[in-house]
GROMACS .gro file of C-alpha atoms in nm:
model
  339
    1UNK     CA    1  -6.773   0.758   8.540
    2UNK     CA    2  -7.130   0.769   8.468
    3UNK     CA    3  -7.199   0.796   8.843
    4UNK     CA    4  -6.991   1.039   8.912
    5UNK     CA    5  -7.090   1.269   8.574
    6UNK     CA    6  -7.459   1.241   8.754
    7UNK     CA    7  -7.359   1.333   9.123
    8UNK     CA    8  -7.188   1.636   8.993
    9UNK     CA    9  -7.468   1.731   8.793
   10UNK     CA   10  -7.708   1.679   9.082
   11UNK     CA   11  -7.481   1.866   9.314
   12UNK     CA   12  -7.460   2.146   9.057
   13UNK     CA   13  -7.830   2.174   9.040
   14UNK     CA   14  -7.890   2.203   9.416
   15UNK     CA   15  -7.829   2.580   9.455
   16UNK     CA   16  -8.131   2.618   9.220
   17UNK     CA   17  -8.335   2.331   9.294
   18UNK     CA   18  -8.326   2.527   9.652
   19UNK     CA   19  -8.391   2.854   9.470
   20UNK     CA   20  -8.690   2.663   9.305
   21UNK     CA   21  -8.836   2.523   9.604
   22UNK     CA   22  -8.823   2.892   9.801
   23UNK     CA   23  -8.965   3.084   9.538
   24UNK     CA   24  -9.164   3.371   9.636
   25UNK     CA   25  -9.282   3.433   9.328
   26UNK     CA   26  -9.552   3.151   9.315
   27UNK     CA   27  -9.887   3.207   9.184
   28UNK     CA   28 -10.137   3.363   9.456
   29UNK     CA   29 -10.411   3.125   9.485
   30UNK     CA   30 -10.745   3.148   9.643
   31UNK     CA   31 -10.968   2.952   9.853
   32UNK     CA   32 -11.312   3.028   9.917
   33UNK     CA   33 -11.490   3.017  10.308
   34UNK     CA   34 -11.803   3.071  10.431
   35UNK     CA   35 -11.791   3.463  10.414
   36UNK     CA   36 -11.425   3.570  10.235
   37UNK     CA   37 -11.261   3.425   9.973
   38UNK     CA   38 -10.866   3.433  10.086
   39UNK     CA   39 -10.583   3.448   9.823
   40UNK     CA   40 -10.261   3.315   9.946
   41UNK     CA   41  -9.942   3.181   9.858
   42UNK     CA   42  -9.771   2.860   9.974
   43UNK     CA   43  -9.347   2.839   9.904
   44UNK     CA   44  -9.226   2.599   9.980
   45UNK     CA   45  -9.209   2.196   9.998
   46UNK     CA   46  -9.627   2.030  10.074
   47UNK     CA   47  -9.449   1.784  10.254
   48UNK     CA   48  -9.245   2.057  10.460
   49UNK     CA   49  -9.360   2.141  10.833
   50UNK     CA   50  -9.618   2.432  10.831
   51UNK     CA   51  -9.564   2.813  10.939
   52UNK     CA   52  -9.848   3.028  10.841
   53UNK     CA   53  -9.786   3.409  10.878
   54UNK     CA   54 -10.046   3.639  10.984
   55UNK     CA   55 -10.040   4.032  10.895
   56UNK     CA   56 -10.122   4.311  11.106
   57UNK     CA   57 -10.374   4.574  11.020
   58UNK     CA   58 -10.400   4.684  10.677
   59UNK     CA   59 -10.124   4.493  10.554
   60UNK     CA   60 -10.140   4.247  10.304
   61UNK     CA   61  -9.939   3.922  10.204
   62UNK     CA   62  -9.691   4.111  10.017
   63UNK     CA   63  -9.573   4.293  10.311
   64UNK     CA   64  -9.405   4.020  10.477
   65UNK     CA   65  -9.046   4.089  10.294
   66UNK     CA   66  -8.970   3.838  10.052
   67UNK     CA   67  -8.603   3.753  10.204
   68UNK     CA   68  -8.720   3.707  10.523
   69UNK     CA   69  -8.990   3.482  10.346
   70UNK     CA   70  -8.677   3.309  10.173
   71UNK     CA   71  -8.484   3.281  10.459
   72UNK     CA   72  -8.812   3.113  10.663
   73UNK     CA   73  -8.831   2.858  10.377
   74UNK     CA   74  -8.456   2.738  10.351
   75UNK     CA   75  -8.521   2.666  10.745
   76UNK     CA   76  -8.747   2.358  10.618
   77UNK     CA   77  -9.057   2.518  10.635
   78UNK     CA   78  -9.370   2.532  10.377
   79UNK     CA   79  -9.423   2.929  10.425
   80UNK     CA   80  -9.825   2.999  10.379
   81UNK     CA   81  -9.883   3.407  10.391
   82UNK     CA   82 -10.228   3.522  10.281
   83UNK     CA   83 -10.432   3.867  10.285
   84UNK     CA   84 -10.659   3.860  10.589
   85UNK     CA   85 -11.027   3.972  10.538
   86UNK     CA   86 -11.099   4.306  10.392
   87UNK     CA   87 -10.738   4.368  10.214
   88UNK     CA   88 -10.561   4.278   9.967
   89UNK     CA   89 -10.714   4.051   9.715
   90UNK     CA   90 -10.904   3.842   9.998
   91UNK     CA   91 -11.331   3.887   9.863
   92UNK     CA   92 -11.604   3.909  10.052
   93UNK     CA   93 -11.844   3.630  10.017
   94UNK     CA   94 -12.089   3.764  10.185
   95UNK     CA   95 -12.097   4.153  10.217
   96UNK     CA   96 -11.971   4.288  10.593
   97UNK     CA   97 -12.199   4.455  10.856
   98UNK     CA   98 -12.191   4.867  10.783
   99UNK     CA   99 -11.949   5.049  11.014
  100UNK     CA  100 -11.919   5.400  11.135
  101UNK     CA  101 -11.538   5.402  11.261
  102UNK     CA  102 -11.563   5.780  11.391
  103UNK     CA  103 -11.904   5.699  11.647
  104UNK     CA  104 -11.711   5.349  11.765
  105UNK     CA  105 -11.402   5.563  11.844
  106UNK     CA  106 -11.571   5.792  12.040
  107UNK     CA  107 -11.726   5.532  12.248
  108UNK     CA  108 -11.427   5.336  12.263
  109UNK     CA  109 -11.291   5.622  12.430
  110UNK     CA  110 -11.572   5.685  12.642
  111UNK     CA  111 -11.517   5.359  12.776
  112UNK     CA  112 -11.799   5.176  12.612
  113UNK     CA  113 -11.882   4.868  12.413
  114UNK     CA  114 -11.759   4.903  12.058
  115UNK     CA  115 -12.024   4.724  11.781
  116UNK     CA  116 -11.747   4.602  11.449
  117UNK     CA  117 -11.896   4.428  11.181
  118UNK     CA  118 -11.649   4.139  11.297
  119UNK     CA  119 -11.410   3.968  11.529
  120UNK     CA  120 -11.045   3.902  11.583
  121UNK     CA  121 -11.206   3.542  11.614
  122UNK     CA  122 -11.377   3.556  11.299
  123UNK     CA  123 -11.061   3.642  11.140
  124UNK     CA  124 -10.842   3.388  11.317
  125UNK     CA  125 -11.125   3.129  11.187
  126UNK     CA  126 -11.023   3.206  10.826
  127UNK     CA  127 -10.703   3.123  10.896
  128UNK     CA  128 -10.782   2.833  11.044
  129UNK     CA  129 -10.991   2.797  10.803
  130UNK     CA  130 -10.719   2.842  10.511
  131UNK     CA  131 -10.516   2.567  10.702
  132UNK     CA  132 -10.849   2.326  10.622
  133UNK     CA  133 -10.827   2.428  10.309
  134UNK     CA  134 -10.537   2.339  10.253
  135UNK     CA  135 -10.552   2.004  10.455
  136UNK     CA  136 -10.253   2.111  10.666
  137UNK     CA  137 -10.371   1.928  11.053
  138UNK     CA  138 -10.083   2.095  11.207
  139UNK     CA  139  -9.893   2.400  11.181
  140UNK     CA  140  -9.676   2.707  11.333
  141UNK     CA  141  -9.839   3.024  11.350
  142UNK     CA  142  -9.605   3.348  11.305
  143UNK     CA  143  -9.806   3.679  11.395
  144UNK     CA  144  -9.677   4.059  11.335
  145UNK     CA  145  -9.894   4.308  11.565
  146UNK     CA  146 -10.263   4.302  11.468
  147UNK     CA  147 -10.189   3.937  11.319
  148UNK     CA  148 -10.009   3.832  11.662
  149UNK     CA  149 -10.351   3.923  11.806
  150UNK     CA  150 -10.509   3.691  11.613
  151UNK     CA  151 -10.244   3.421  11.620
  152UNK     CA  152 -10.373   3.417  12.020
  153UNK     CA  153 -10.687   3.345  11.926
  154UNK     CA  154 -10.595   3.032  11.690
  155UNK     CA  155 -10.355   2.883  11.940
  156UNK     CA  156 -10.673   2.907  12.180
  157UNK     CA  157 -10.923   2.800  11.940
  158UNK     CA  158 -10.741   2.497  11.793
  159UNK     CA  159 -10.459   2.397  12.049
  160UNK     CA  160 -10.375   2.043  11.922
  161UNK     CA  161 -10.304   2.186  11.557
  162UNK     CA  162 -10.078   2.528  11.664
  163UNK     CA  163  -9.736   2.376  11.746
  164UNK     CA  164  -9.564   2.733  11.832
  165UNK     CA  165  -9.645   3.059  11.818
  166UNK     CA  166  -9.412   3.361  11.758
  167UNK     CA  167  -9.576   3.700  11.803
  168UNK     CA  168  -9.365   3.980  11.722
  169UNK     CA  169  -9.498   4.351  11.768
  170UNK     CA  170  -9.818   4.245  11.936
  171UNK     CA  171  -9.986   4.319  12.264
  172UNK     CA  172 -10.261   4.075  12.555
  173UNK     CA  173 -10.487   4.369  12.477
  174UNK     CA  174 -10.533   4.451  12.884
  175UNK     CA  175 -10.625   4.781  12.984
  176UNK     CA  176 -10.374   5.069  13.153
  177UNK     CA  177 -10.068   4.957  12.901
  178UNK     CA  178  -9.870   5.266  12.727
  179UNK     CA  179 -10.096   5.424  12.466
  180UNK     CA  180  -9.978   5.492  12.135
  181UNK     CA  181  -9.942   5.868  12.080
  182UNK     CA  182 -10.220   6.055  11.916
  183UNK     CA  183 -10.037   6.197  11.641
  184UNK     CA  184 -10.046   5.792  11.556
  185UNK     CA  185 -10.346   5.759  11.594
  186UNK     CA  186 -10.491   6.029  11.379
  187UNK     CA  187 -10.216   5.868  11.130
  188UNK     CA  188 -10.370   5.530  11.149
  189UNK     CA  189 -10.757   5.694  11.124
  190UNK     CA  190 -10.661   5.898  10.837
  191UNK     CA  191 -10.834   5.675  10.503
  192UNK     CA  192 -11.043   5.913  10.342
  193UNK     CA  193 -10.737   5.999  10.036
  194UNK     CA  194 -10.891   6.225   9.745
  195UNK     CA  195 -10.681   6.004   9.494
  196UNK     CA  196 -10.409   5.776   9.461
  197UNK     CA  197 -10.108   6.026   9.515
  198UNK     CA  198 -10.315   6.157   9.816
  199UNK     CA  199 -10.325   5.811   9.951
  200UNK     CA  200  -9.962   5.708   9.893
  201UNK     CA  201  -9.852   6.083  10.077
  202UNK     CA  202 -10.062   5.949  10.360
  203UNK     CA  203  -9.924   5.634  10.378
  204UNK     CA  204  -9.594   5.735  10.327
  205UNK     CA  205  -9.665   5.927  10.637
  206UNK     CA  206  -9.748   5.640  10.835
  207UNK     CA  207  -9.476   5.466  10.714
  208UNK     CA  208  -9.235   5.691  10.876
  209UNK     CA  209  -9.426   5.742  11.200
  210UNK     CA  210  -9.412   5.359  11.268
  211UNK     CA  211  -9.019   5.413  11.176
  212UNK     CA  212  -8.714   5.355  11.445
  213UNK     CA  213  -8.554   5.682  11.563
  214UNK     CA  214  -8.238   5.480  11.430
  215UNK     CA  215  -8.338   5.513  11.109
  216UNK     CA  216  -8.357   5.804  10.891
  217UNK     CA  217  -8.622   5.686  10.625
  218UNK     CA  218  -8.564   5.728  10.193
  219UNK     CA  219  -8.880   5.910  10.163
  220UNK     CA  220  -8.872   5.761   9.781
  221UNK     CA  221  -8.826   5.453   9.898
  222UNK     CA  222  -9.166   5.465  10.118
  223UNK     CA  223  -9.359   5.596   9.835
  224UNK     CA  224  -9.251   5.357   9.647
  225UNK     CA  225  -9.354   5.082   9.870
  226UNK     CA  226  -9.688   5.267   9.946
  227UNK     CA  227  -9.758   5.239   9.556
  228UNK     CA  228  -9.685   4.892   9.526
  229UNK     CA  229  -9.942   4.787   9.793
  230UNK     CA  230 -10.209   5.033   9.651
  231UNK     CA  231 -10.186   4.914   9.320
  232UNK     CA  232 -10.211   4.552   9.401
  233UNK     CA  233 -10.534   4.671   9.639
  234UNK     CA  234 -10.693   4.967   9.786
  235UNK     CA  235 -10.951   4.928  10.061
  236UNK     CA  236 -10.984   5.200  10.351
  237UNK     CA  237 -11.314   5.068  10.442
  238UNK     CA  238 -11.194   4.737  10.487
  239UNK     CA  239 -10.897   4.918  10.709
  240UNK     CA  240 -11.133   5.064  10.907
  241UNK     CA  241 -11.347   4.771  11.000
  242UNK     CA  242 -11.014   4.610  11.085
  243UNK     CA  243 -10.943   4.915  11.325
  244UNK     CA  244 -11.321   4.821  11.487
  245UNK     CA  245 -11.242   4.481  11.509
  246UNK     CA  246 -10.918   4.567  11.748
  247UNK     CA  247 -11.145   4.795  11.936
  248UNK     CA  248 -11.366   4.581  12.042
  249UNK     CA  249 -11.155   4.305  12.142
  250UNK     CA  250 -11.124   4.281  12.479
  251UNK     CA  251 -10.876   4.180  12.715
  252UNK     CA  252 -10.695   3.852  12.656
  253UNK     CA  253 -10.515   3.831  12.974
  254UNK     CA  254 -10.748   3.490  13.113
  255UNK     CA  255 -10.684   3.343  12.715
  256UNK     CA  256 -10.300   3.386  12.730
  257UNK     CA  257 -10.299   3.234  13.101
  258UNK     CA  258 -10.443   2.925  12.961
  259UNK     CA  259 -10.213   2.882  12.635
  260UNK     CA  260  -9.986   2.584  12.646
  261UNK     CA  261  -9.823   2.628  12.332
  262UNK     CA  262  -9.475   2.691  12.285
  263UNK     CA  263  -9.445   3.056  12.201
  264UNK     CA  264  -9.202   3.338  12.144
  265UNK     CA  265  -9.239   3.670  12.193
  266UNK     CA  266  -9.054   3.987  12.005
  267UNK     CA  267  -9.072   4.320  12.109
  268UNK     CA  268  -8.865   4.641  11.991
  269UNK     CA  269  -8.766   4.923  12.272
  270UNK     CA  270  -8.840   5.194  12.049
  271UNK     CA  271  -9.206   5.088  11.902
  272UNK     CA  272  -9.453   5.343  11.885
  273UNK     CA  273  -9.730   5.230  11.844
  274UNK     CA  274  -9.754   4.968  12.101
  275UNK     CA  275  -9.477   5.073  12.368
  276UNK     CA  276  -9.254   4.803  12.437
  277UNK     CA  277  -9.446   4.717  12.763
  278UNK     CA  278  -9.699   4.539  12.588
  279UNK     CA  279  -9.450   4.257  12.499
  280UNK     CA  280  -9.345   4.254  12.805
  281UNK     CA  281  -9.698   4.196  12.929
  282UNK     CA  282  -9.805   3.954  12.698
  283UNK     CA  283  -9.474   3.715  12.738
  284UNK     CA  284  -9.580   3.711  13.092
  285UNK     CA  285  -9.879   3.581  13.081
  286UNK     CA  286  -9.812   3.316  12.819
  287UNK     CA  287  -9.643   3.015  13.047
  288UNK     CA  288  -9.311   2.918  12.974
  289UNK     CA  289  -9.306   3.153  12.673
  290UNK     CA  290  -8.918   3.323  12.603
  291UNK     CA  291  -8.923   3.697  12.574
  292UNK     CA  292  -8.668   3.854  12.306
  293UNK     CA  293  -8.629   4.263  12.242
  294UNK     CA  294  -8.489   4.427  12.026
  295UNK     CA  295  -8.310   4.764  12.108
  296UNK     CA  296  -8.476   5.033  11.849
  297UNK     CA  297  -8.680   4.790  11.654
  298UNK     CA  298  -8.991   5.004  11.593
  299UNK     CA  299  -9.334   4.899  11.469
  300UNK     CA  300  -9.201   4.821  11.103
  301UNK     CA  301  -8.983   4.564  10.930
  302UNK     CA  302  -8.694   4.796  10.816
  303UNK     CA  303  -8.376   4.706  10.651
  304UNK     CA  304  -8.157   4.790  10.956
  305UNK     CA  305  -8.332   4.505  11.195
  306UNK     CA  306  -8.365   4.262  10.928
  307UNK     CA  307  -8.076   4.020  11.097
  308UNK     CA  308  -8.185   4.076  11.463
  309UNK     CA  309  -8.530   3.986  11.343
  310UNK     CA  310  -8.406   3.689  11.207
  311UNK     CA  311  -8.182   3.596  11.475
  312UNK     CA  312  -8.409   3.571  11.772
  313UNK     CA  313  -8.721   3.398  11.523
  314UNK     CA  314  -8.492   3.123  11.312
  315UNK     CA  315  -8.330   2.939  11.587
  316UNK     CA  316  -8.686   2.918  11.789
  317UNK     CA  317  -8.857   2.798  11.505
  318UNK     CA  318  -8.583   2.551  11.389
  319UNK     CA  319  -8.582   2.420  11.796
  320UNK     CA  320  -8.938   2.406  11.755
  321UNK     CA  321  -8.989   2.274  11.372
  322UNK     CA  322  -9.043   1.908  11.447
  323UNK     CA  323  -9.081   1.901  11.820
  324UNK     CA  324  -9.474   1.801  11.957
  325UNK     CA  325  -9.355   1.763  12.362
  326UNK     CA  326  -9.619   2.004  12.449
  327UNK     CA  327  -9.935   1.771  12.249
  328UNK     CA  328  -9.815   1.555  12.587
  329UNK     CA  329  -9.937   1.814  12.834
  330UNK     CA  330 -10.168   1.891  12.649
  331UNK     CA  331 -10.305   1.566  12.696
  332UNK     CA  332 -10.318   1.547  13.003
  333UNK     CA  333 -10.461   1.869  13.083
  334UNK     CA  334 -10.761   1.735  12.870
  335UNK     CA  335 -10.781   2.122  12.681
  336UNK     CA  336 -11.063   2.040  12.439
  337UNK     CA  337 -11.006   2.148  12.093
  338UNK     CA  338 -11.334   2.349  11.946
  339UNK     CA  339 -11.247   2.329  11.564
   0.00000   0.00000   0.00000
């Protein structure tokens, strides 16, 4: 009887032992590098295989929505989001280069070398360099558009640690691929906000540019979520040098030729930002990568694609969660690992 009084308890207990172990609401925690100081959160089990999520431009842990972060967990996984460099509550170390993001436009136009104060590499290091941190060897790497860009660059730079990739609204960065419109762009370049309801308007803005056609937007709703992530932080600079980083990144057509790590690519039909073309692109030149998109998935998580989002990443990553087939070619293809 005593048995049986202690199973039931136990089963009981599991809904919220679960609930426990996929809690979003962990502490953020920091860890210091050579020139930022990252905060991050992990949820999830230590003992769990690794997925580290990497945000695009401007974004910061917080917008990676905390179901899908839930639903990512209950798959098995230790979930480790973090604020890149220069948002969020991420710390220089060492103060950044000066930029001038209007005279690097221009010449990015023009055609010619753009000077940023850093690298998609350098930011893909402190990543990497999170993982070290955190003594994590091995580990899947999910990117979202500017972070996709830099999940590239990990799987290149440490190829016997990045089991899988999945890169969803990203782009190989090669020339003569659909623009973005310019109305977007001057969006994206506007940072210069008088004060804070200024700077939630603008973002709001954004917000609904990036936005499917599908969708008709609660302009409350994106306020709202504007003022969230500017009162946790507020950095336009640090958005801008961001922008300059992108800029000067150039092609990574040879890189993604030479990736041999398992990778998934998601793409919307309706983005506008980076037309769905450049998912197209970049699943082509990754070998043996799978290529899912989504018809009028845009260039924002939104409610409405919530379940196709997680339909095409959870059964990759599950297929993928303990498998290390590809360390084998790997191997044998003698791809040296630089980190």
């Amino acid at each position: 009887m005593r048995v049986f009084i202690f199973l039931a308890a136990l089963l009981c207990g599991l809904p919220s032992l679960a609930a426990s172990r996929c809690d979003v609401n962990v502490a953020t925690q920091r860890v210091d590098l050579d020139q930022v100081s990252l905060a991050y959160q992990s949820i999830g089990r230590a003992s769990d295989p690794a997925l580290l999520l990497v945000m695009g431009l401007g974004g910061q842990l917080i917008h990676w929505p905390d179901e899908v972060v839930v639903a990512l967990c209950e798959q098995g996984f230790r979930v480790i989001r973090y604020d890149n460099r220069d948002v969020g509550l991420s710390a220089w170390r060492q103060a950044p280069g000066s930029a001038n993001l209007t005279f690097e436009a221009l010449r990015y136009k023009l055609g010619l070398p753009v000077a940023a104060p850093y690298s998609l590499t350098d930011m893909a290091a402190d990543g990497l360099g999170l993982m070290d941190a955190l003594q994590v060897q091995n580990f899947h790497v999910l990117g979202v558009s500017m972070g996709g860009m830099i999940a590239q660059h990990m799987a290149a730079m440490a190829p016997r640690r990045v089991e899988s990739l999945t890169l969803i609204m990203s782009t190989s960065g090669a020339a003569g691929l659909p623009a973005p419109s310019e109305t977007l762009v001057q969006l994206l370049s506007r940072r210069g906000a008088a004060n804070r309801e200024a700077a939630l308007e603008q973002q709001a803005d954004l917000l609904a540019a990036l936005g499917s056609p599908m969708v008709v937007d609660d302009r409350q709703a994106l306020l709202h979520q504007a003022a969230v992530a500017y009162d946790r932080a507020f950095n336009p600079e640090g958005v801008k040098r961001q922008i300059m980083a992108i800029m000067a990144e150039p092609s990574r057509v040879a890189l993604l030729n030479q990736l041999q790590v398992p990778t998934l690519v998601v793409h919307g039909t309706a983005d506008p930002l980076l037309p769905v073309m450049h998912g197209v692109h970049l699943a082509a030149h990754i070998r043996g990568s799978q290529l899912k998109l989504i018809p009028g998935l845009a260039h924002r998580f939104q409610e409405a694609f919530k379940e196709p989002l997680l339909g095409a990443v959870l059964p990759y990553l599950q297929q993928h969660r303990e498998d290390t087939s590809h360390w084998a070619q790997l191997e044998s293809a003698q791809v040296p690992n630089v980190l």
